[in-house]
Coordinates of C-alpha atoms in Angstrom, one line a residue:
M1 CA 9.4 0.2 209.2
K2 CA 8.5 0.4 213.1
T3 CA 5.6 2.8 211.6
K4 CA 3.9 0.1 209.8
I5 CA 4.4 -2.6 212.8
L6 CA 3.1 0.0 215.7
A7 CA 0.2 1.0 213.5
L8 CA -1.1 -2.3 213.0
A9 CA -0.1 -3.5 216.5
A10 CA -2.5 -0.1 217.7
I11 CA -5.3 -1.7 215.7
A12 CA -5.0 -5.0 217.1
L13 CA -5.3 -3.9 220.8
F14 CA -8.7 -2.4 220.2
A15 CA -9.9 -5.1 218.2
I16 CA -12.9 -7.3 218.7
V17 CA -10.3 -10.5 219.4
S18 CA -11.3 -13.8 218.9
I19 CA -8.3 -16.3 219.2
S20 CA -8.2 -19.1 217.0
C21 CA -7.3 -22.6 217.2
S22 CA -6.7 -24.9 214.3
T23 CA -9.5 -27.6 213.4
S24 CA -7.2 -30.4 213.8
D25 CA -5.7 -30.8 217.3
S26 CA -2.9 -28.6 218.5
E27 CA 0.4 -29.3 217.6
P28 CA 2.1 -31.1 220.7
V29 CA 5.4 -29.5 221.9
S30 CA 8.5 -30.6 219.8
E31 CA 10.3 -32.8 221.1
V32 CA 13.4 -31.3 222.6
V33 CA 16.4 -31.4 220.7
P34 CA 20.0 -30.8 223.1
P35 CA 20.3 -27.0 222.7
V36 CA 23.8 -24.8 222.7
T37 CA 25.1 -25.4 226.0
V38 CA 28.5 -23.2 225.9
G39 CA 27.7 -21.3 222.6
N40 CA 30.0 -18.9 220.8
T41 CA 33.4 -18.8 222.7
G42 CA 35.3 -16.9 219.6
D43 CA 34.8 -13.3 218.1
L44 CA 31.2 -11.7 218.9
R45 CA 29.2 -12.5 215.5
L46 CA 26.5 -9.4 214.7
F47 CA 23.8 -9.6 212.0
V48 CA 22.1 -6.0 211.0
I49 CA 19.1 -5.9 209.9
D50 CA 18.8 -2.5 208.0
T51 CA 15.6 -1.8 206.4
A52 CA 15.7 -4.8 203.1
K53 CA 18.9 -6.1 204.1
V54 CA 20.9 -8.4 206.3
N55 CA 24.4 -7.2 206.8
T56 CA 27.3 -8.6 209.3
I57 CA 29.8 -6.2 211.5
T58 CA 32.4 -6.7 213.6
M59 CA 31.8 -5.9 217.4
T60 CA 33.1 -2.3 216.8
G61 CA 30.7 -1.9 214.1
T62 CA 33.3 -2.0 211.1
N63 CA 33.6 -4.2 207.8
E64 CA 30.1 -3.8 207.3
T65 CA 29.1 -6.8 204.8
T66 CA 25.5 -7.6 203.1
I67 CA 24.5 -10.8 202.9
L68 CA 21.3 -10.7 201.7
N69 CA 19.3 -7.5 200.3
R70 CA 15.7 -8.1 199.6
K71 CA 15.1 -4.4 198.5
V72 CA 12.8 -4.0 195.5
N73 CA 11.5 -0.6 196.3
S74 CA 10.9 2.0 199.0
N75 CA 8.3 -0.2 200.6
S76 CA 10.4 -3.3 201.1
Y77 CA 11.7 -4.0 204.6
I78 CA 12.7 -7.2 206.8
G79 CA 10.2 -7.4 209.9
S80 CA 11.3 -10.3 212.8
F81 CA 14.3 -12.2 212.0
S82 CA 16.1 -15.4 214.2
L83 CA 19.1 -17.2 213.9
N84 CA 19.1 -20.8 214.5
N85 CA 21.1 -22.6 217.4
D86 CA 24.3 -22.9 216.0
A87 CA 24.1 -19.7 213.3
S88 CA 24.2 -21.5 210.5
K89 CA 20.6 -20.4 208.9
F90 CA 18.3 -17.8 209.7
V91 CA 14.6 -17.1 209.0
Y92 CA 12.9 -13.5 208.9
V93 CA 9.8 -11.9 207.7
D94 CA 9.8 -10.0 204.2
N95 CA 7.7 -7.5 203.6
Q96 CA 6.9 -6.5 199.6
G97 CA 4.6 -4.1 198.3
G98 CA 3.7 -2.1 194.9
M99 CA 1.4 -1.0 192.5
V100 CA -0.2 -3.6 190.3
N101 CA -3.1 -2.6 187.9
G102 CA -3.4 0.8 189.3
L103 CA -3.6 -1.0 192.8
Y104 CA -1.0 -1.1 196.0
V105 CA -0.7 -4.5 196.5
Q106 CA 1.4 -6.0 199.5
S107 CA 3.5 -9.2 199.8
K108 CA 4.5 -10.5 203.5
S109 CA 6.5 -13.8 203.7
V110 CA 8.3 -16.4 206.2
R111 CA 11.4 -17.0 203.9
V112 CA 14.8 -18.4 205.2
A113 CA 18.5 -18.7 204.3
N114 CA 21.8 -19.9 205.2
A115 CA 24.0 -17.8 207.6
N116 CA 25.6 -16.1 204.2
G117 CA 22.5 -15.6 202.4
S118 CA 22.4 -18.2 199.9
G119 CA 19.7 -20.6 199.9
D120 CA 17.0 -17.9 200.4
M121 CA 13.6 -18.9 199.7
A122 CA 9.8 -18.8 201.1
I123 CA 8.5 -21.2 203.4
Y124 CA 5.0 -19.3 204.0
T125 CA 3.4 -16.6 202.2
A126 CA 0.1 -14.8 203.9
P127 CA -3.0 -14.4 201.9
A128 CA -3.4 -11.2 199.9
N129 CA -5.1 -8.7 201.6
T130 CA -8.7 -7.4 200.3
N131 CA -11.1 -4.8 201.0
T132 CA -12.0 -6.4 204.4
V133 CA -9.9 -8.5 205.4
S134 CA -6.1 -7.6 206.0
N135 CA -3.2 -10.3 207.0
D136 CA 0.1 -9.8 208.7
I137 CA 2.9 -11.7 210.0
G138 CA 4.3 -11.0 213.6
F139 CA 7.3 -12.7 214.9
V140 CA 9.4 -15.4 213.5
K141 CA 11.5 -18.0 215.9
Y142 CA 14.1 -20.5 214.2
G143 CA 13.5 -23.6 216.6
S144 CA 15.0 -26.6 217.2
S145 CA 12.8 -29.1 215.2
K146 CA 10.4 -26.3 213.6
I147 CA 9.9 -22.5 212.4
Y148 CA 7.5 -20.6 214.5
F149 CA 5.5 -17.6 213.6
T150 CA 2.6 -15.4 214.5
T151 CA -0.4 -14.4 212.1
T152 CA -3.1 -11.5 212.1
T153 CA -6.1 -11.3 210.3
Q154 CA -8.4 -8.8 210.6
T155 CA -12.0 -8.3 208.9
T156 CA -14.0 -5.4 208.8
V157 CA -17.7 -6.1 208.8
G158 CA -20.1 -3.2 209.5
G159 CA -17.4 -1.1 210.7
A160 CA -16.9 -3.8 213.2
I161 CA -13.2 -5.2 213.4
G162 CA -12.5 -8.7 214.2
T163 CA -9.2 -10.2 214.7
I164 CA -7.8 -13.6 214.7
V165 CA -4.3 -14.1 216.3
K166 CA -2.3 -17.7 215.6
L167 CA 0.9 -19.3 216.5
N168 CA 1.9 -21.5 213.5
S169 CA 4.7 -23.7 212.8
T170 CA 6.0 -25.6 209.9
N171 CA 9.2 -27.6 209.6
F172 CA 11.9 -25.9 208.1
D173 CA 10.9 -26.5 204.2
G174 CA 7.8 -25.3 204.8
T175 CA 5.8 -28.2 205.0
G176 CA 3.5 -29.3 207.8
L177 CA 2.0 -26.2 208.7
L178 CA 0.1 -26.2 211.8
S179 CA -1.7 -23.4 213.8
E180 CA -2.7 -23.3 217.6
N181 CA -3.7 -20.9 220.0
Y182 CA -1.3 -18.2 220.8
N183 CA -2.3 -17.9 224.2
A184 CA -1.4 -13.9 224.5
A185 CA -2.9 -10.3 223.5
P186 CA -2.8 -9.4 219.9
L187 CA -0.8 -6.2 220.9
S188 CA 2.4 -8.9 221.6
V189 CA 2.3 -10.5 218.2
Y190 CA 5.4 -8.5 217.1
K191 CA 7.0 -8.0 221.0
A192 CA 7.4 -11.8 222.0
D193 CA 9.6 -14.7 221.7
L194 CA 9.5 -18.5 221.8
T195 CA 11.9 -21.0 223.5
S196 CA 13.6 -23.2 220.7
D197 CA 11.5 -26.0 221.6
G198 CA 8.3 -24.1 221.4
K199 CA 7.2 -24.8 225.2
Y200 CA 7.9 -21.5 226.7
L201 CA 6.3 -17.9 225.3
V202 CA 7.6 -14.7 226.7
T203 CA 5.6 -11.5 225.5
M204 CA 5.6 -7.7 226.3
R205 CA 2.0 -6.9 227.3
V206 CA -0.4 -4.2 228.4
A207 CA -1.3 -4.8 232.1
P208 CA -3.9 -1.8 233.2
N209 CA -1.8 1.5 232.1
I210 CA 1.6 -0.1 232.0
P211 CA 3.6 -2.2 230.1
R212 CA 4.4 -6.1 231.6
I213 CA 6.8 -8.6 230.6
E214 CA 4.9 -12.3 231.0
I215 CA 6.4 -15.8 230.8
M216 CA 4.0 -18.5 230.0
D217 CA 4.3 -22.4 229.9
R218 CA 2.1 -22.7 226.8
T219 CA 1.5 -26.5 227.9
G220 CA 0.1 -25.6 231.5
D221 CA -3.7 -25.6 232.3
N222 CA -4.3 -28.1 229.6
G223 CA -3.0 -26.1 226.7
G224 CA -4.7 -22.6 228.3
G225 CA -0.9 -21.8 229.2
T226 CA 0.5 -21.0 232.9
V227 CA 2.6 -17.9 234.3
I228 CA 5.6 -18.5 235.3
G229 CA 7.0 -15.2 235.7
Q230 CA 6.1 -11.7 235.1
E231 CA 7.3 -7.9 235.7
D232 CA 5.6 -4.9 235.4
L233 CA 7.6 -1.9 233.4
T234 CA 7.2 0.7 236.4
A235 CA 8.4 4.1 236.0
D236 CA 11.9 3.1 236.9
K237 CA 12.3 0.8 234.1
E238 CA 11.9 3.2 231.0
R239 CA 10.6 2.4 228.0
G240 CA 11.9 -1.6 227.8
S241 CA 13.1 -3.1 224.9
A242 CA 10.8 -6.4 224.0
P243 CA 11.7 -9.5 225.3
I244 CA 14.2 -12.6 224.2
F245 CA 15.0 -16.0 225.5
S246 CA 18.7 -17.3 225.3
Y247 CA 19.3 -19.4 222.9
N248 CA 19.8 -22.2 225.5
N249 CA 16.0 -21.6 226.6
K250 CA 17.5 -21.1 230.1
F251 CA 16.9 -17.5 230.2
V252 CA 14.5 -14.2 229.5
Y253 CA 16.4 -10.7 228.6
Y254 CA 15.1 -7.6 228.3
A255 CA 16.9 -4.0 228.3
Y256 CA 15.7 -1.0 229.9
A257 CA 17.0 2.5 231.4
E258 CA 16.7 3.7 235.2
S259 CA 18.7 6.6 236.6
Q260 CA 20.2 7.5 233.5
S261 CA 22.3 3.9 233.1
L262 CA 21.5 1.1 230.5
K263 CA 20.7 -1.4 232.4
V264 CA 19.5 -5.7 231.1
R265 CA 17.0 -7.5 233.1
I266 CA 17.8 -11.0 233.3
F267 CA 15.2 -14.0 234.6
D268 CA 16.5 -17.2 235.2
M269 CA 13.9 -19.8 234.0
T270 CA 15.5 -22.4 236.7
T271 CA 15.3 -20.6 239.8
K272 CA 12.2 -18.1 238.4
T273 CA 14.3 -15.2 240.0
W274 CA 14.9 -11.7 238.4
E275 CA 18.7 -9.7 238.9
S276 CA 19.8 -6.9 236.8
K277 CA 23.1 -5.8 235.5
T278 CA 24.1 -2.8 234.2
I279 CA 25.4 -2.4 230.8
A280 CA 26.5 1.7 230.3
T281 CA 25.8 5.0 232.6
N282 CA 25.5 8.3 231.5
F283 CA 22.7 7.3 229.1
T284 CA 21.0 10.4 228.8
P285 CA 18.3 9.9 225.9
T286 CA 14.9 11.4 227.2
S287 CA 12.7 9.7 224.3
F288 CA 13.7 6.3 222.7
F289 CA 12.9 3.1 221.3
M290 CA 15.8 -0.1 222.3
T291 CA 16.1 -4.0 221.1
I292 CA 18.0 -6.1 222.8
S293 CA 20.4 -9.3 221.8
V294 CA 22.0 -11.4 223.5
A295 CA 25.2 -14.0 222.3
S296 CA 24.8 -17.7 222.5
D297 CA 27.1 -17.7 225.4
N298 CA 24.9 -15.9 227.6
N299 CA 27.2 -13.0 228.4
R300 CA 28.0 -10.7 225.7
G301 CA 25.3 -8.8 223.5
V302 CA 24.3 -5.6 222.3
V303 CA 21.2 -3.0 222.3
V304 CA 20.3 -0.8 219.8
V305 CA 18.9 2.6 221.0
D306 CA 16.8 4.8 218.5
S307 CA 16.6 7.9 220.0
Y308 CA 13.7 9.4 217.6
S309 CA 15.9 12.0 215.9
N310 CA 17.5 12.6 212.8
T311 CA 20.8 11.0 213.8
P312 CA 22.0 7.2 213.4
T313 CA 21.1 4.8 216.1
K314 CA 23.6 4.0 218.5
S315 CA 24.5 0.5 219.5
Y316 CA 26.0 -1.2 223.2
V317 CA 27.9 -4.4 222.8
F318 CA 28.4 -5.4 226.5
N319 CA 29.5 -8.0 228.7
L320 CA 27.4 -9.3 231.5
A321 CA 30.3 -10.9 233.3
G322 CA 32.4 -7.5 233.5
S323 CA 31.6 -3.7 233.5
S324 CA 33.0 -3.2 230.1
F325 CA 31.4 -2.0 227.4
T326 CA 31.9 -0.3 223.9
T327 CA 29.7 1.9 221.6
F328 CA 29.3 2.8 218.0
N329 CA 27.2 4.7 215.8
N330 CA 25.1 2.8 213.1
N331 CA 25.3 4.1 209.4
D332 CA 22.0 5.1 209.6
K333 CA 18.6 5.5 211.6
T334 CA 17.1 2.9 209.5
I335 CA 18.9 0.3 211.8
A336 CA 16.9 -0.7 215.0
Y337 CA 18.2 -4.1 215.5
I338 CA 21.4 -6.3 215.7
K339 CA 21.3 -9.8 216.3
A340 CA 24.1 -11.5 218.4
F341 CA 25.7 -15.1 218.1

């Protein structure tokens, strides 16, 4: 799954980029619905993305239960995944592919389902690829009044590749599709997140030679976007995860490794300040990929680490208010992301 995503992102980075807006007026920022303020104070809920399945597990990695299975063949996989603010529903990117009349055909869609996997339905399907046009879906976000997702369209003409990136929104049933200026680099169509009201965008993008976390007010500069916070991932913040917003839109989080410690970096959207929390010590992998999710209480969460070996990925369940953490090995190496609530 990661190979497919990274391959497209690499192409997009070097493409001739033309950021697209809709032909109609841009969609205004959705009316803010009061977000979760306290969050889940009960048992931590963990949703595991395992290739083409969504499973649930306990905070110790036990009692794995499949709630959704989209596997048709070995080409099936789930891309981005997002819970709504009370974890009663989720939205995800469904990727399928197979031979049709001797030709390989891909199908990519945005789908929504209830938290137990029932009511699963497509609300958007990307146009079919052709010999000269390739379409993809990046990240998705279950917002407070809209569902958001990015799309890329790559067109090859005479050996030149042009890329159009859009940030799209729909009603929860897929109606009312609107497309807007994405306000960010094509590489970050996968490594990004929105606040639930759609106002703020956080991305991991390339600032000359090093990754940069950038937080933008999409309504600033008359819709051009205004940066309200940024931080470069220098050598002392090795291979940071993609950044995420908290459920209540008050914080930005990303995970990183520093001096054999696993840490979480936190940006306060009110004070515009950064702080770090150590969640694990004796962190020894030298080559790895990681993802992070923080629960709705803005305290507990999970970091999944893939050390690029044949061994299963490893989960670190943490508590930002204390120094304790638990770890467990996932059931295989295909698990690269776990969503916490």
